[in-house]
Coordinates of C-alpha atoms and ligand atoms in Angstrom, one line a residue:
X1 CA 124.2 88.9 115.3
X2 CA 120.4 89.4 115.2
X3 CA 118.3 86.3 115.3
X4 CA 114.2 86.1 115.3
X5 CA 113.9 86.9 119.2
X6 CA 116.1 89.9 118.8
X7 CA 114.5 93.3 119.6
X8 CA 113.7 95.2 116.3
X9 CA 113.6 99.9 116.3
X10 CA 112.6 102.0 113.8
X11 CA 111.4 105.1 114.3
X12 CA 109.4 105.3 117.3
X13 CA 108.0 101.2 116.7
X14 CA 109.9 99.1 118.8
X15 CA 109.0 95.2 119.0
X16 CA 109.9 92.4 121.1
X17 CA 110.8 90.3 118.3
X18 CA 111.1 89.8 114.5
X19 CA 107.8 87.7 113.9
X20 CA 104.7 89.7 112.0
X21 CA 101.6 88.2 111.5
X22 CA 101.3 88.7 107.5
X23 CA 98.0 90.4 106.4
X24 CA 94.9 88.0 106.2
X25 CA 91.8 89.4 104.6
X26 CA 89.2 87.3 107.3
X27 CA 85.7 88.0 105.0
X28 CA 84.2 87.9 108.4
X29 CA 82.2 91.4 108.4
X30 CA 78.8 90.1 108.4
X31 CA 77.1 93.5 108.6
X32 CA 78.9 94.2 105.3
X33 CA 79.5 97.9 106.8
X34 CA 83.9 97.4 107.4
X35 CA 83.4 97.6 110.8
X36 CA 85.7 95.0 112.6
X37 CA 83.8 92.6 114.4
X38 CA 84.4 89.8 117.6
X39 CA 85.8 87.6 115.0
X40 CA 88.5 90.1 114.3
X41 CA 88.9 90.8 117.9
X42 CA 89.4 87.2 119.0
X43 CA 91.8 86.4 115.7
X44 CA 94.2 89.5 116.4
X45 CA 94.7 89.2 120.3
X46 CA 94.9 85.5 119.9
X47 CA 98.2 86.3 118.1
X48 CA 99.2 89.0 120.0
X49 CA 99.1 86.2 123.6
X50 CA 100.6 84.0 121.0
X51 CA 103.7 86.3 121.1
X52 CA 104.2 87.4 118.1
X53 CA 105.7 90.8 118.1
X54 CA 103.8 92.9 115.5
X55 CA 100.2 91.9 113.7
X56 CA 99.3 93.7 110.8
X57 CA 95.6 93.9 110.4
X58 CA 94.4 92.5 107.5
X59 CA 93.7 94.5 104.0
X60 CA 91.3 97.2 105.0
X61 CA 89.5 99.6 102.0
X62 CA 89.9 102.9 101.5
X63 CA 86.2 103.3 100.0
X64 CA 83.3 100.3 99.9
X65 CA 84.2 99.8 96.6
X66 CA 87.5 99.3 97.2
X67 CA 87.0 96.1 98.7
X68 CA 87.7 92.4 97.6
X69 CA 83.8 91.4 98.5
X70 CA 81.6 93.1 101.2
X71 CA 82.8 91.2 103.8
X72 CA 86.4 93.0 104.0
X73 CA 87.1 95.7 106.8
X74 CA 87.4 99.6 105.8
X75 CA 88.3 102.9 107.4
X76 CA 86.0 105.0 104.9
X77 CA 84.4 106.5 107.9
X78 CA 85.2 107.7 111.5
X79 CA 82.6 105.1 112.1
X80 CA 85.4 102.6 111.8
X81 CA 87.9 103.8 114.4
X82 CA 86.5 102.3 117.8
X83 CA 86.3 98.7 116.8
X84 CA 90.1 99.0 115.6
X85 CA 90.6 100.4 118.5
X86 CA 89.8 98.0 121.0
X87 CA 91.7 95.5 118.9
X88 CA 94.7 97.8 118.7
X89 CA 94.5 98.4 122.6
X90 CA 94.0 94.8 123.4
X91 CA 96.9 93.7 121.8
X92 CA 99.1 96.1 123.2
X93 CA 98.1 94.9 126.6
X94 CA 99.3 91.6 125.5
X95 CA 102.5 93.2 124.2
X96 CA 102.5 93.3 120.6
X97 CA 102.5 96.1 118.3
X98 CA 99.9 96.5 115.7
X99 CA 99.8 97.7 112.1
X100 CA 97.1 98.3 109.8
X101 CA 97.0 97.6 105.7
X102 CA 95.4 100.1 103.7
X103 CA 94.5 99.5 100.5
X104 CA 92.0 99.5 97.5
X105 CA 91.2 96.3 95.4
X106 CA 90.8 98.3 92.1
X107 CA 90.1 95.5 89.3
X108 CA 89.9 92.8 91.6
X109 CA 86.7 94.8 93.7
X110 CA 84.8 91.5 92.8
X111 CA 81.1 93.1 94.7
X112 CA 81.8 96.6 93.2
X113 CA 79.3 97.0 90.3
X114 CA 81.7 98.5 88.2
X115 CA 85.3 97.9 89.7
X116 CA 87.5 101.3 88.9
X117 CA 91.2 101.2 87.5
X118 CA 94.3 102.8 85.9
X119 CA 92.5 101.0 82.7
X120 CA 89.8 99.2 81.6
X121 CA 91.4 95.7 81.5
X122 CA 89.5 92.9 83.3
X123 CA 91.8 90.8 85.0
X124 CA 90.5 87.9 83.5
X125 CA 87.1 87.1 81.5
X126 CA 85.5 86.1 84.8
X127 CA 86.1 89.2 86.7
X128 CA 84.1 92.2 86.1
X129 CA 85.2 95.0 83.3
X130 CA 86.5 97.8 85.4
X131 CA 86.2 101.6 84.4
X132 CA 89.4 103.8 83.8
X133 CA 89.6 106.3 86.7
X134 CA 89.5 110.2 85.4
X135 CA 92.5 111.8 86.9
X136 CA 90.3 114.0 88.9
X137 CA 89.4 110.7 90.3
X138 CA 92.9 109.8 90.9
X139 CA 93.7 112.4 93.2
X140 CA 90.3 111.6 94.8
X141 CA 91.2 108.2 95.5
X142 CA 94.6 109.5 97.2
X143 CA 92.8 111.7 99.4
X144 CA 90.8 108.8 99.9
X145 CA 94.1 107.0 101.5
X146 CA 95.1 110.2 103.3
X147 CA 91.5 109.9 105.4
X148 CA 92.2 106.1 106.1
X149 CA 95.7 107.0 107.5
X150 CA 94.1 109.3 109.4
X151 CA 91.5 107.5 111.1
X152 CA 94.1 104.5 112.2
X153 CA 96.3 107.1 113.5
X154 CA 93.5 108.2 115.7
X155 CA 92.7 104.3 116.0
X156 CA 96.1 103.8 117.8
X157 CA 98.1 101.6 115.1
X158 CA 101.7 101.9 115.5
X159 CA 102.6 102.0 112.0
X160 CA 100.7 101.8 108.5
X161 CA 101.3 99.6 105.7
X162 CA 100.1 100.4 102.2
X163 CA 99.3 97.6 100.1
X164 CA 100.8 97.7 96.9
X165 CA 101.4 94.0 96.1
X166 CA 99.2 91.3 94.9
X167 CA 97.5 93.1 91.8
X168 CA 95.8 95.6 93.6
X169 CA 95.0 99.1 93.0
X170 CA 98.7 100.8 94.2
X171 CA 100.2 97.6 91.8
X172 CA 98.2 98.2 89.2
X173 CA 98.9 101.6 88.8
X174 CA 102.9 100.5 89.1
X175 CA 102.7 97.8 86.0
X176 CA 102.8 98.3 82.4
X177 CA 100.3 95.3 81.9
X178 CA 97.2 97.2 83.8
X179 CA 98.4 100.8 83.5
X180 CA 97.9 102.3 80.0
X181 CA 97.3 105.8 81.0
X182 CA 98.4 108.8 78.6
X183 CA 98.0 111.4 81.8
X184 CA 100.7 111.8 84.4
X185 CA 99.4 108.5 86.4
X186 CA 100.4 106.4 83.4
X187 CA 103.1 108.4 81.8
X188 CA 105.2 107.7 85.4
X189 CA 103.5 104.1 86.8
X190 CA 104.8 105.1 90.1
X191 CA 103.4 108.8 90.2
X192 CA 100.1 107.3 91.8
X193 CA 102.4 105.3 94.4
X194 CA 104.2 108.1 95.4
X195 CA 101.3 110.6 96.0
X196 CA 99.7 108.0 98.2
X197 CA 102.9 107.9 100.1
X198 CA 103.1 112.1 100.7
X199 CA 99.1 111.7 101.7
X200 CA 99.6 108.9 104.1
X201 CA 103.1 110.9 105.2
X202 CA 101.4 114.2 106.0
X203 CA 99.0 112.6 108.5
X204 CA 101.6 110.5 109.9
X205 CA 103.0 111.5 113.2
X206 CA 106.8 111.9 113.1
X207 CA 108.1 108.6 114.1
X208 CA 105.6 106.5 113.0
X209 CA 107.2 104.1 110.2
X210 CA 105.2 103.6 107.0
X211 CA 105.7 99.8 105.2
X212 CA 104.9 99.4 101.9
X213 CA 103.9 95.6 100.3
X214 CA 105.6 95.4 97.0
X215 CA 105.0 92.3 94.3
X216 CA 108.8 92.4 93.7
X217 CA 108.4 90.8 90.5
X218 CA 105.3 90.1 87.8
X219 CA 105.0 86.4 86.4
X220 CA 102.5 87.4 83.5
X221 CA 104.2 87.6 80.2
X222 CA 105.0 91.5 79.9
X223 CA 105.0 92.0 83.8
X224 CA 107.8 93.7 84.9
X225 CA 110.8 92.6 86.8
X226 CA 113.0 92.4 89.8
X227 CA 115.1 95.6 88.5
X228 CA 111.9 97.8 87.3
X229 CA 110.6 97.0 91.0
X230 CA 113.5 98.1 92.5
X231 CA 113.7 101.2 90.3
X232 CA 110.1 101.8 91.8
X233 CA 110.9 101.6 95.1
X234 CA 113.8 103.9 94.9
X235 CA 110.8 106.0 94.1
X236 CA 108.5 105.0 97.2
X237 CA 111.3 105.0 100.0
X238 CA 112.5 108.8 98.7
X239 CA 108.9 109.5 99.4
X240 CA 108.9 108.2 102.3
X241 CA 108.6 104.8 102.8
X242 CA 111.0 103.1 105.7
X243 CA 110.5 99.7 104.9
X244 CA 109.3 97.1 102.4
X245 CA 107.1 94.1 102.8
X246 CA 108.1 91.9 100.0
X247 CA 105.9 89.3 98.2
X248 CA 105.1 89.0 94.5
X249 CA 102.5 88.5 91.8
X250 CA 99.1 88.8 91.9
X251 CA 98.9 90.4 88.4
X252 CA 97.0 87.3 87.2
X253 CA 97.1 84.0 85.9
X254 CA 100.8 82.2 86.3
X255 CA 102.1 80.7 82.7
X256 CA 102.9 77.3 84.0
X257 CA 106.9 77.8 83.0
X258 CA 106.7 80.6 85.6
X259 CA 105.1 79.3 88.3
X260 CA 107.4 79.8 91.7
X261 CA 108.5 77.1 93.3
X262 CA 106.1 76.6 96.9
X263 CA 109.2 75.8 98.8
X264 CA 110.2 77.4 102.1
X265 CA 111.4 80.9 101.5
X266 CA 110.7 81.0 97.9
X267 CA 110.6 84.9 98.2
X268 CA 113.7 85.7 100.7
X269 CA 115.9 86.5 97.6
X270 CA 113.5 89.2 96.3
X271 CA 113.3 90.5 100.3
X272 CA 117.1 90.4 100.3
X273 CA 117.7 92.5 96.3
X274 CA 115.7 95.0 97.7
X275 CA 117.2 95.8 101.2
X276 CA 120.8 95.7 99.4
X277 CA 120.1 97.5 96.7
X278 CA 118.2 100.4 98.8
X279 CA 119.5 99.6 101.9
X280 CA 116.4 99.6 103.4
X281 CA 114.8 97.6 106.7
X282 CA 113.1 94.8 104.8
X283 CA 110.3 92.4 105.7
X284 CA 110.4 88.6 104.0
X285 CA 107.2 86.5 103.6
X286 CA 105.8 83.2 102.0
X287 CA 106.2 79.5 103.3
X288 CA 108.5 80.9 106.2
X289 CA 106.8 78.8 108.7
X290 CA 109.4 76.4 109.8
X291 CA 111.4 78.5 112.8
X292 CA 114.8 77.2 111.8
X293 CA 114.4 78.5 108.4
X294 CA 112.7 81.9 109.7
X295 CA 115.5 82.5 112.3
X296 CA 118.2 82.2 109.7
X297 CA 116.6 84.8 107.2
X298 CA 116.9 87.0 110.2
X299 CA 120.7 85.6 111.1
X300 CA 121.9 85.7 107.0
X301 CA 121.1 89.4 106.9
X302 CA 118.3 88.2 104.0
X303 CA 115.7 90.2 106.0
X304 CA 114.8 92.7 109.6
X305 CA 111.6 90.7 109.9
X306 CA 110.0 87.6 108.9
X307 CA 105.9 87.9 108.2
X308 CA 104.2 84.4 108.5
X309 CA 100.3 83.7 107.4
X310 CA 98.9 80.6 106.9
X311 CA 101.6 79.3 109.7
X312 CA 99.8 81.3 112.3
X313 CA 96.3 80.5 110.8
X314 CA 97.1 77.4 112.0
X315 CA 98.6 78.0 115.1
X316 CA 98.4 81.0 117.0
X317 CA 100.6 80.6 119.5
X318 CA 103.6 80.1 116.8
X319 CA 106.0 82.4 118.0
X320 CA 105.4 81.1 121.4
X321 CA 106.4 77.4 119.8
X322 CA 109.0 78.8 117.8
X323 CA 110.7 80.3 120.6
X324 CA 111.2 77.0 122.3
X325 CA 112.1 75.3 119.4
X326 CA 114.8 77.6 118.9
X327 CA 116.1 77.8 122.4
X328 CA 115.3 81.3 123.1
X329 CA 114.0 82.9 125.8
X330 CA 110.6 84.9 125.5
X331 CA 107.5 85.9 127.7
X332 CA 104.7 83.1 128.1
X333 CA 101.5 84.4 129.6
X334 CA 101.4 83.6 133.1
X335 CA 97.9 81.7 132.9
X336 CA 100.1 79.1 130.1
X337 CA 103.4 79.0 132.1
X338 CA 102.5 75.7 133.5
X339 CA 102.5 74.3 129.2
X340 CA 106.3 75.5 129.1
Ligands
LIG1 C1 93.5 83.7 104.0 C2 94.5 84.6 103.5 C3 94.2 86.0 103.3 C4 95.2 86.8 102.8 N1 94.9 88.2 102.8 C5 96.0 89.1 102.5 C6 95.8 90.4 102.7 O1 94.8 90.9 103.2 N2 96.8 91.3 102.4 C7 98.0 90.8 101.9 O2 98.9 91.5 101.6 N3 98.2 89.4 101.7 C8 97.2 88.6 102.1 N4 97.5 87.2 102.0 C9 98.8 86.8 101.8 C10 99.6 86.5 103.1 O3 99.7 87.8 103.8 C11 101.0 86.0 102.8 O4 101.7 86.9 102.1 C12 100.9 84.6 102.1 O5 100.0 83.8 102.6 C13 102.3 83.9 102.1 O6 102.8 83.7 103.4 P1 102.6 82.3 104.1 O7 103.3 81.3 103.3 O8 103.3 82.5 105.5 O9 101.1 82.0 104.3 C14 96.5 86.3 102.5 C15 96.7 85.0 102.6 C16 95.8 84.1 103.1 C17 96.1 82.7 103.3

């Protein structure tokens, strides 16, 4: 039986254990260029001697107006690699693997001057109105995600994950509430997905896995649900995609009755339809901080790999904690064996 400590393959990515430090957007590039700065280079390695066994670098934009606000890391230029790369190499020195989130904010590009989408909907009437992307433009902005791939590639990351989650561009194009297209990009909501998937593939060496974040369900009135999802990633894993990061929402503002619960785990059963209904490695997130409750979604089969955030925010040396609160055995820096 697996449990968190337990050695995770696929492909050619092997880590030490099951615990992933969950993409956290930092806001912390001053220069407003992307490029990754000491801040990013002290919060990743921290994790990585903290013993967690595979950080994924926090959402990083395909173009500058792809971005969240200014301050958000990109990989729009070659100018972008060598700063990753120290992080990337650091860490692995320390013993942790490292991933890297592509992505594009689409709609919610709040410093763009005119955000760019499947549609012109504003996510709400305090964010900007975007403008619909031509379909020319489509395939632009999947070229624009085959470049990224490429430069963390030549970075050094051991796998990619694409963010599709969390109302951002990839989920936009994927629901019905902010994809009204009439070309092929609306007339299939995952045609956009899966085009970003064979771009990101082609530059991808071999045995390099490629994730994918998925809002497993919408909690907007009209959003779709848990079966559509799944329906969709049918679509991304025959692409290519070899396992799922699941969260949800993000496609705006909760109705009240909707509102998930902020207990522990509240996402493990949407991490747990998909890997049984695709059969699929799968990644859980969300309130998973407690190390009983993340060893057991490991244990129960619910999920391969447990992502925690804010929990190692807080602490970075979580797994390190974790491991001797669960009894298991794991390495401790030689400079901190004496706090063991
Ligand atoms: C400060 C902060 C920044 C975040 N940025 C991202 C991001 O860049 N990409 C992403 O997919 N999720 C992002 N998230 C969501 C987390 O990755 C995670 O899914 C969420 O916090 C739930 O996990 P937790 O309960 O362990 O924190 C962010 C969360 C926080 C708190």
């Amino acid at each position: 039986m697996n449990d968190l400590f337990t050695p995770f393959s696929l492909k050619g990515l092997t880590l030490k254990n099951r615990i992933v430090m969950s993409p956290m957007c930092q806001y912390s590039v001053e220069a407003k260029d992307g490029i990754a700065t000491d801040w990013h280079y002290t919060h990743y390695v921290s994790r990585a001697i903290g013993g967690a066994g595979l950080i994924i670098i926090e959402m990083t934009d395909v173009e500058p107006d792809g971005r969240i606000s200014d301050y958000d890391l990109g990989l729009w230029s070659d100018e972008h690699i060598p700063a990753l790369k120290r992080i990337v190499d650091a860490c692995h020195s320390h013993g942790a693997k490292v991933a890297i989130q592509i992505a594009h904010a689409g709609r919610k590009a709040e410093d763009a001057e005119v955000p760019v989408a499947p549609s012109a909907i504003a996510f709400d009437e305090k964010y900007k109105q975007p403008r619909a992307l031509t379909t020319e433009e489509v395939q632009g902005m999947v070229e624009k995600f085959r470049a990224a791939a490429k430069r963390a590639v030549a970075a050094g990351f051991d796998a990619i994950e694409l963010h599709g989650a969390h109302g951002y561009l990839l989920h936009q194009f994927q629901s019905p509430l902010t994809n009204q297209r009439e070309d092929v990009y609306g007339l299939e909501l995952t045609r956009f997905g899966t085009d970003v998937i064979h771009a990101v593939k082609s530059e991808l060496p071999e045995n390099m896995p490629l994730m994918m974040r998925l809002s497993a369900i919408e909690y907007k009135e009209g959003g779709y649900d848990l079966d559509t999802c799944i329906e969709a990633a049918k679509a991304y894993q025959q692409a290519g995609v070899d396992l799922f990061d699941v969260s949800s929402g993000g496609e705006g503002a909760i109705p009240a009755a909707k509102r998930p619960g902020a207990h522990g785990g509240y996402q493990v059963p949407l991490a747990r339809a998909i890997k049984q209904a695709l059969d699929i490695p799968v990644m859980a997130v969300g309130r998973l901080e407690d190390p009983a409750l993340a060893d057991s979604v490991v244990g129960n089969n619910d999920a391969d790999l447990v992502a925690i955030g804010r929990g190692l925010l807080r602490n970075p040396h979580w797994a390190l904690e974790a491991a001797v609160e669960l009894k298991k055995e794991t390495s401790i820096p030689k400079q901190y064996s004496r706090a063991y």
